[in-house]
Amino acid sequence: MRPRLLIRALTALGLAAALLTSVVPAPPAIAADRLPGGGCDPIVPTECLLPFPDDWYTRADPASPTGRRVAFTPGTLPAAFPGRPIDPAAWNRATGFSPGSTLLVQAPGLDLAVTGTAPITDIGRSLRPDAPIVLLDAETGVRWPYWAELDANATSAGRQALLIHPARNFLDGHRYLVALRGFKDAAGVPLTAPGPFARIAGPDLPATDPLRPRQRQLRPVLHQLARHGIAPGTLYLAWDFTVAATADLTGDLTAIRDDAFRRLGDRSPGYVITKVTDHTEAEDARIAREVEGVLTVPSYLNLPGGPPGSTFFRGPDGRPRRLPLNTQAAGFRCEIPRGAFTTPSTPALYGHGLLGSRDEVAAGNVKAMAAEHDFTFCATDWIGMASGDIPVVIGALLDPNLFPAIPERSQQGMLDALFLGRALVHPGGFTADKAFRTADGRPLVDNAHGLGYDGNSQGGILGGALVAVSPDIRRGVLGVTGMNYGLLLDRSADFARFQGVLDLSYPDKLNQQIVLGLFQMLWDHGETDGYAGRLTDGHQVLMHIAYGDHQVANIAAEVEARTIGARLVTPALAPGRSPDRIPYWDIPSTGPLPYHGSAMVVWDSGTPSPPLTNTAPTEGKYGRDPHGDPRNMATARRQKAVFLRTGEVVDVCGGAPCQADPG
């Protein structure tokens, strides 16, 4: 979706970022005694931070809602190019790990097919009584579904990660037990447990044994697994981890939202209209007026005006606070359809795609939606993940010390969007301005249906978080969506242009998987993955999926649907179209339409099914990219419009699987 000019710019910026990063002073060292054992978990001696996530890398904290606090040290985190240690401060605020965590471990010689692990095509197998991988909720005793795969990007069998992906996000604040058993190689020979773990799982070790403290920590895990029929002697490996609490995952964004809206009170946000463009019908048959301007939004970033690279300014309690008089100038653009001059239009926010800008609101499909269904769409740049942030994104791939700026500035971008939405629906806001009225003073926007949200691609991935925290949005459409960048990046054709930068910083593919897991712990605060467990509490969302999408992997949308409780519009695909044993496993059907509630609709353009590995589809073997097809269908736009106004999902495909015309 990005032009060739951007690709050349990325290369140049990557080299510049590398030079800049290399001269930034290293962060101060943090005492290793903050970890229970002062270093790497001894149960897997091959690589620090494996297994991941792992409560070994947490400490007890009575003030934490989970009772735990992440406690990484620079020595346990993979050093960034060129050998610069990572300051763990941003991670160590967490009360646990990501609810979408991919579990990482090594099992040299493992053959997944011979072992019988659950593949991506048969997630239900993960819950069989004899499943070789067991994920168990320590609080409820409930088994958790997953699929397992070996990292297809690994360049060496000795450095290949086993990836275990939750098929539904883990529950916020819960602790999970992991048991690996019955692992076999290609010849069916059982794999021997790692030596340190075998000793820990055996008889009590002498008090002088270095593994004795770890054995004492793991004993409750082994005992609980034994109560569920998993004997210590059958294990290849076992450990536990805690998921971050909801207040941790969403607390920064809700804190700045609450403070900003408290300061705002019952007023409209302040703004300035900078440009009004009226089009003749010959110039634009769909849009009659474009309005551009700048909102003034309280800024909680640590630099005046919150430029790219800014992070939150935090108070003594660790929460974001506002520097005196610091504001964000949030540019916006609104597209008002011709029909609004006859019948006032329905207001909606639009969320742009990957590293784009608010100008995407003028794309042909958005104009078509506005004109066909009388919507006024307004957009602001999703700062943190907008075009101006590209150098920071590249720099963060080179040096994870820069990464907190991405999700933290993204949250400020969400606040900007929340203020834009309030200005759009407030009676003293846009609707009172002559730019949003006819020549004779009639309003062009009608708030009777409330405020909607429509976003595509990145606008869908981040948009779920925006919908979850908005006081004004009732319903949102998440187009060609998914969640969890840690899961998505390997599977996205978009990431190919960034992969070379990550390869420069972390040439080892095993370390890359660890880094993606670390990134996700922070990204949760600025994308849907951290909000999914609460997304449909008081809100409704409609997910539109492009089957075989090259940019946003379908499997990430399926995990999201299970997590938020969205139902599947069926039939979703023609018989035999999916390679899965049970397509869309454990996503219940809406039943006959119309359906009132959150739902997922699959649009099929005939693109081949996506890869069954953690790799991206490519043009050729996997056909053309259908990423843009659903939004370009008039029927899909009609379904979106009805949903945004009524909350009903209506049948626009004649009771058959929805087909999209290849663009």
PDB file of N, CA, C and O in Angstrom, residues 506-541:
ATOM      1  N   TYR A 506      19.096  -7.567  14.771  1.00  0.00           N
ATOM      2  CA  TYR A 506      19.040  -8.903  15.380  1.00  0.00           C
ATOM      3  C   TYR A 506      19.127  -9.950  14.267  1.00  0.00           C
ATOM      4  O   TYR A 506      18.100 -10.452  13.798  1.00  0.00           O
ATOM      5  N   PRO A 507      20.322 -10.291  13.808  1.00  0.00           N
ATOM      6  CA  PRO A 507      20.453 -11.269  12.714  1.00  0.00           C
ATOM      7  C   PRO A 507      19.914 -12.653  13.074  1.00  0.00           C
ATOM      8  O   PRO A 507      19.490 -13.396  12.188  1.00  0.00           O
ATOM      9  N   ASP A 508      19.926 -12.971  14.353  1.00  0.00           N
ATOM     10  CA  ASP A 508      19.496 -14.297  14.797  1.00  0.00           C
ATOM     11  C   ASP A 508      17.976 -14.355  14.875  1.00  0.00           C
ATOM     12  O   ASP A 508      17.333 -13.551  15.559  1.00  0.00           O
ATOM     13  N   LYS A 509      17.367 -15.329  14.179  1.00  0.00           N
ATOM     14  CA  LYS A 509      15.909 -15.409  14.100  1.00  0.00           C
ATOM     15  C   LYS A 509      15.271 -15.773  15.443  1.00  0.00           C
ATOM     16  O   LYS A 509      14.129 -15.378  15.711  1.00  0.00           O
ATOM     17  N   LEU A 510      15.978 -16.507  16.281  1.00  0.00           N
ATOM     18  CA  LEU A 510      15.445 -16.818  17.602  1.00  0.00           C
ATOM     19  C   LEU A 510      15.330 -15.542  18.433  1.00  0.00           C
ATOM     20  O   LEU A 510      14.308 -15.300  19.090  1.00  0.00           O
ATOM     21  N   ASN A 511      16.348 -14.702  18.377  1.00  0.00           N
ATOM     22  CA  ASN A 511      16.277 -13.430  19.089  1.00  0.00           C
ATOM     23  C   ASN A 511      15.180 -12.540  18.527  1.00  0.00           C
ATOM     24  O   ASN A 511      14.546 -11.781  19.268  1.00  0.00           O
ATOM     25  N   GLN A 512      14.948 -12.611  17.228  1.00  0.00           N
ATOM     26  CA  GLN A 512      13.872 -11.812  16.646  1.00  0.00           C
ATOM     27  C   GLN A 512      12.521 -12.178  17.250  1.00  0.00           C
ATOM     28  O   GLN A 512      11.695 -11.302  17.530  1.00  0.00           O
ATOM     29  N   GLN A 513      12.274 -13.452  17.451  1.00  0.00           N
ATOM     30  CA  GLN A 513      11.009 -13.864  18.051  1.00  0.00           C
ATOM     31  C   GLN A 513      10.887 -13.349  19.484  1.00  0.00           C
ATOM     32  O   GLN A 513       9.801 -12.927  19.917  1.00  0.00           O
ATOM     33  N   ILE A 514      11.983 -13.362  20.207  1.00  0.00           N
ATOM     34  CA  ILE A 514      11.961 -12.827  21.572  1.00  0.00           C
ATOM     35  C   ILE A 514      11.665 -11.337  21.543  1.00  0.00           C
ATOM     36  O   ILE A 514      10.849 -10.827  22.333  1.00  0.00           O
ATOM     37  N   VAL A 515      12.294 -10.617  20.631  1.00  0.00           N
ATOM     38  CA  VAL A 515      12.086  -9.174  20.529  1.00  0.00           C
ATOM     39  C   VAL A 515      10.636  -8.863  20.169  1.00  0.00           C
ATOM     40  O   VAL A 515      10.024  -7.942  20.727  1.00  0.00           O
ATOM     41  N   LEU A 516      10.035  -9.631  19.257  1.00  0.00           N
ATOM     42  CA  LEU A 516       8.629  -9.413  18.920  1.00  0.00           C
ATOM     43  C   LEU A 516       7.737  -9.638  20.141  1.00  0.00           C
ATOM     44  O   LEU A 516       6.750  -8.920  20.349  1.00  0.00           O
ATOM     45  N   GLY A 517       8.071 -10.631  20.955  1.00  0.00           N
ATOM     46  CA  GLY A 517       7.315 -10.858  22.185  1.00  0.00           C
ATOM     47  C   GLY A 517       7.448  -9.701  23.160  1.00  0.00           C
ATOM     48  O   GLY A 517       6.480  -9.308  23.821  1.00  0.00           O
ATOM     49  N   LEU A 518       8.660  -9.138  23.245  1.00  0.00           N
ATOM     50  CA  LEU A 518       8.864  -7.977  24.112  1.00  0.00           C
ATOM     51  C   LEU A 518       8.110  -6.762  23.578  1.00  0.00           C
ATOM     52  O   LEU A 518       7.479  -6.023  24.338  1.00  0.00           O
ATOM     53  N   PHE A 519       8.173  -6.554  22.270  1.00  0.00           N
ATOM     54  CA  PHE A 519       7.428  -5.440  21.675  1.00  0.00           C
ATOM     55  C   PHE A 519       5.944  -5.531  22.006  1.00  0.00           C
ATOM     56  O   PHE A 519       5.299  -4.532  22.319  1.00  0.00           O
ATOM     57  N   GLN A 520       5.388  -6.743  21.919  1.00  0.00           N
ATOM     58  CA  GLN A 520       3.948  -6.877  22.115  1.00  0.00           C
ATOM     59  C   GLN A 520       3.528  -6.494  23.520  1.00  0.00           C
ATOM     60  O   GLN A 520       2.418  -5.989  23.726  1.00  0.00           O
ATOM     61  N   MET A 521       4.404  -6.722  24.494  1.00  0.00           N
ATOM     62  CA  MET A 521       4.074  -6.342  25.861  1.00  0.00           C
ATOM     63  C   MET A 521       3.776  -4.845  25.955  1.00  0.00           C
ATOM     64  O   MET A 521       2.930  -4.422  26.746  1.00  0.00           O
ATOM     65  N   LEU A 522       4.460  -4.034  25.166  1.00  0.00           N
ATOM     66  CA  LEU A 522       4.210  -2.590  25.163  1.00  0.00           C
ATOM     67  C   LEU A 522       3.151  -2.213  24.142  1.00  0.00           C
ATOM     68  O   LEU A 522       2.347  -1.303  24.382  1.00  0.00           O
ATOM     69  N   TRP A 523       3.143  -2.894  23.005  1.00  0.00           N
ATOM     70  CA  TRP A 523       2.169  -2.577  21.959  1.00  0.00           C
ATOM     71  C   TRP A 523       0.737  -2.786  22.441  1.00  0.00           C
ATOM     72  O   TRP A 523      -0.195  -2.151  21.954  1.00  0.00           O
ATOM     73  N   ASP A 524       0.551  -3.706  23.389  1.00  0.00           N
ATOM     74  CA  ASP A 524      -0.793  -3.957  23.927  1.00  0.00           C
ATOM     75  C   ASP A 524      -1.483  -2.680  24.387  1.00  0.00           C
ATOM     76  O   ASP A 524      -2.707  -2.574  24.324  1.00  0.00           O
ATOM     77  N   HIS A 525      -0.706  -1.708  24.855  1.00  0.00           N
ATOM     78  CA  HIS A 525      -1.289  -0.474  25.370  1.00  0.00           C
ATOM     79  C   HIS A 525      -1.817   0.416  24.241  1.00  0.00           C
ATOM     80  O   HIS A 525      -2.617   1.318  24.495  1.00  0.00           O
ATOM     81  N   GLY A 526      -1.372   0.162  23.000  1.00  0.00           N
ATOM     82  CA  GLY A 526      -1.731   1.026  21.894  1.00  0.00           C
ATOM     83  C   GLY A 526      -2.376   0.338  20.718  1.00  0.00           C
ATOM     84  O   GLY A 526      -2.433   0.904  19.627  1.00  0.00           O
ATOM     85  N   GLU A 527      -2.860  -0.883  20.888  1.00  0.00           N
ATOM     86  CA  GLU A 527      -3.614  -1.569  19.831  1.00  0.00           C
ATOM     87  C   GLU A 527      -4.629  -2.512  20.465  1.00  0.00           C
ATOM     88  O   GLU A 527      -4.646  -2.709  21.673  1.00  0.00           O
ATOM     89  N   THR A 528      -5.475  -3.093  19.641  1.00  0.00           N
ATOM     90  CA  THR A 528      -6.649  -3.815  20.143  1.00  0.00           C
ATOM     91  C   THR A 528      -6.298  -4.980  21.062  1.00  0.00           C
ATOM     92  O   THR A 528      -7.086  -5.324  21.952  1.00  0.00           O
ATOM     93  N   ASP A 529      -5.131  -5.589  20.886  1.00  0.00           N
ATOM     94  CA  ASP A 529      -4.802  -6.786  21.654  1.00  0.00           C
ATOM     95  C   ASP A 529      -4.945  -6.577  23.158  1.00  0.00           C
ATOM     96  O   ASP A 529      -5.391  -7.479  23.867  1.00  0.00           O
ATOM     97  N   GLY A 530      -4.578  -5.404  23.653  1.00  0.00           N
ATOM     98  CA  GLY A 530      -4.663  -5.157  25.086  1.00  0.00           C
ATOM     99  C   GLY A 530      -6.049  -4.778  25.571  1.00  0.00           C
ATOM    100  O   GLY A 530      -6.282  -4.711  26.781  1.00  0.00           O
ATOM    101  N   TYR A 531      -6.970  -4.522  24.639  1.00  0.00           N
ATOM    102  CA  TYR A 531      -8.316  -4.045  24.985  1.00  0.00           C
ATOM    103  C   TYR A 531      -9.397  -5.049  24.600  1.00  0.00           C
ATOM    104  O   TYR A 531     -10.574  -4.843  24.910  1.00  0.00           O
ATOM    105  N   ALA A 532      -8.997  -6.128  23.924  1.00  0.00           N
ATOM    106  CA  ALA A 532      -9.973  -7.037  23.337  1.00  0.00           C
ATOM    107  C   ALA A 532     -10.884  -7.675  24.377  1.00  0.00           C
ATOM    108  O   ALA A 532     -12.073  -7.900  24.116  1.00  0.00           O
ATOM    109  N   GLY A 533     -10.350  -7.957  25.562  1.00  0.00           N
ATOM    110  CA  GLY A 533     -11.161  -8.588  26.593  1.00  0.00           C
ATOM    111  C   GLY A 533     -12.312  -7.731  27.063  1.00  0.00           C
ATOM    112  O   GLY A 533     -13.257  -8.236  27.677  1.00  0.00           O
ATOM    113  N   ARG A 534     -12.262  -6.419  26.782  1.00  0.00           N
ATOM    114  CA  ARG A 534     -13.318  -5.503  27.207  1.00  0.00           C
ATOM    115  C   ARG A 534     -13.938  -4.744  26.037  1.00  0.00           C
ATOM    116  O   ARG A 534     -14.762  -3.869  26.244  1.00  0.00           O
ATOM    117  N   LEU A 535     -13.546  -5.096  24.819  1.00  0.00           N
ATOM    118  CA  LEU A 535     -13.966  -4.311  23.655  1.00  0.00           C
ATOM    119  C   LEU A 535     -15.471  -4.264  23.497  1.00  0.00           C
ATOM    120  O   LEU A 535     -16.051  -3.215  23.193  1.00  0.00           O
ATOM    121  N   THR A 536     -16.141  -5.374  23.687  1.00  0.00           N
ATOM    122  CA  THR A 536     -17.583  -5.421  23.441  1.00  0.00           C
ATOM    123  C   THR A 536     -18.407  -5.191  24.704  1.00  0.00           C
ATOM    124  O   THR A 536     -19.605  -5.464  24.721  1.00  0.00           O
ATOM    125  N   ASP A 537     -17.773  -4.683  25.755  1.00  0.00           N
ATOM    126  CA  ASP A 537     -18.528  -4.255  26.933  1.00  0.00           C
ATOM    127  C   ASP A 537     -19.119  -2.875  26.641  1.00  0.00           C
ATOM    128  O   ASP A 537     -18.458  -1.850  26.820  1.00  0.00           O
ATOM    129  N   GLY A 538     -20.342  -2.844  26.159  1.00  0.00           N
ATOM    130  CA  GLY A 538     -20.984  -1.578  25.857  1.00  0.00           C
ATOM    131  C   GLY A 538     -20.760  -1.064  24.454  1.00  0.00           C
ATOM    132  O   GLY A 538     -21.231   0.027  24.104  1.00  0.00           O
ATOM    133  N   HIS A 539     -20.025  -1.805  23.632  1.00  0.00           N
ATOM    134  CA  HIS A 539     -19.804  -1.416  22.250  1.00  0.00           C
ATOM    135  C   HIS A 539     -20.074  -2.614  21.338  1.00  0.00           C
ATOM    136  O   HIS A 539     -20.025  -3.763  21.778  1.00  0.00           O
ATOM    137  N   GLN A 540     -20.333  -2.324  20.076  1.00  0.00           N
ATOM    138  CA  GLN A 540     -20.507  -3.374  19.078  1.00  0.00           C
ATOM    139  C   GLN A 540     -19.535  -3.125  17.936  1.00  0.00           C
ATOM    140  O   GLN A 540     -19.291  -1.969  17.553  1.00  0.00           O
ATOM    141  N   VAL A 541     -18.975  -4.204  17.399  1.00  0.00           N
ATOM    142  CA  VAL A 541     -18.070  -4.062  16.268  1.00  0.00           C
ATOM    143  C   VAL A 541     -18.439  -5.068  15.180  1.00  0.00           C
ATOM    144  O   VAL A 541     -18.892  -6.181  15.459  1.00  0.00           O
TER     145      VAL A 541
END
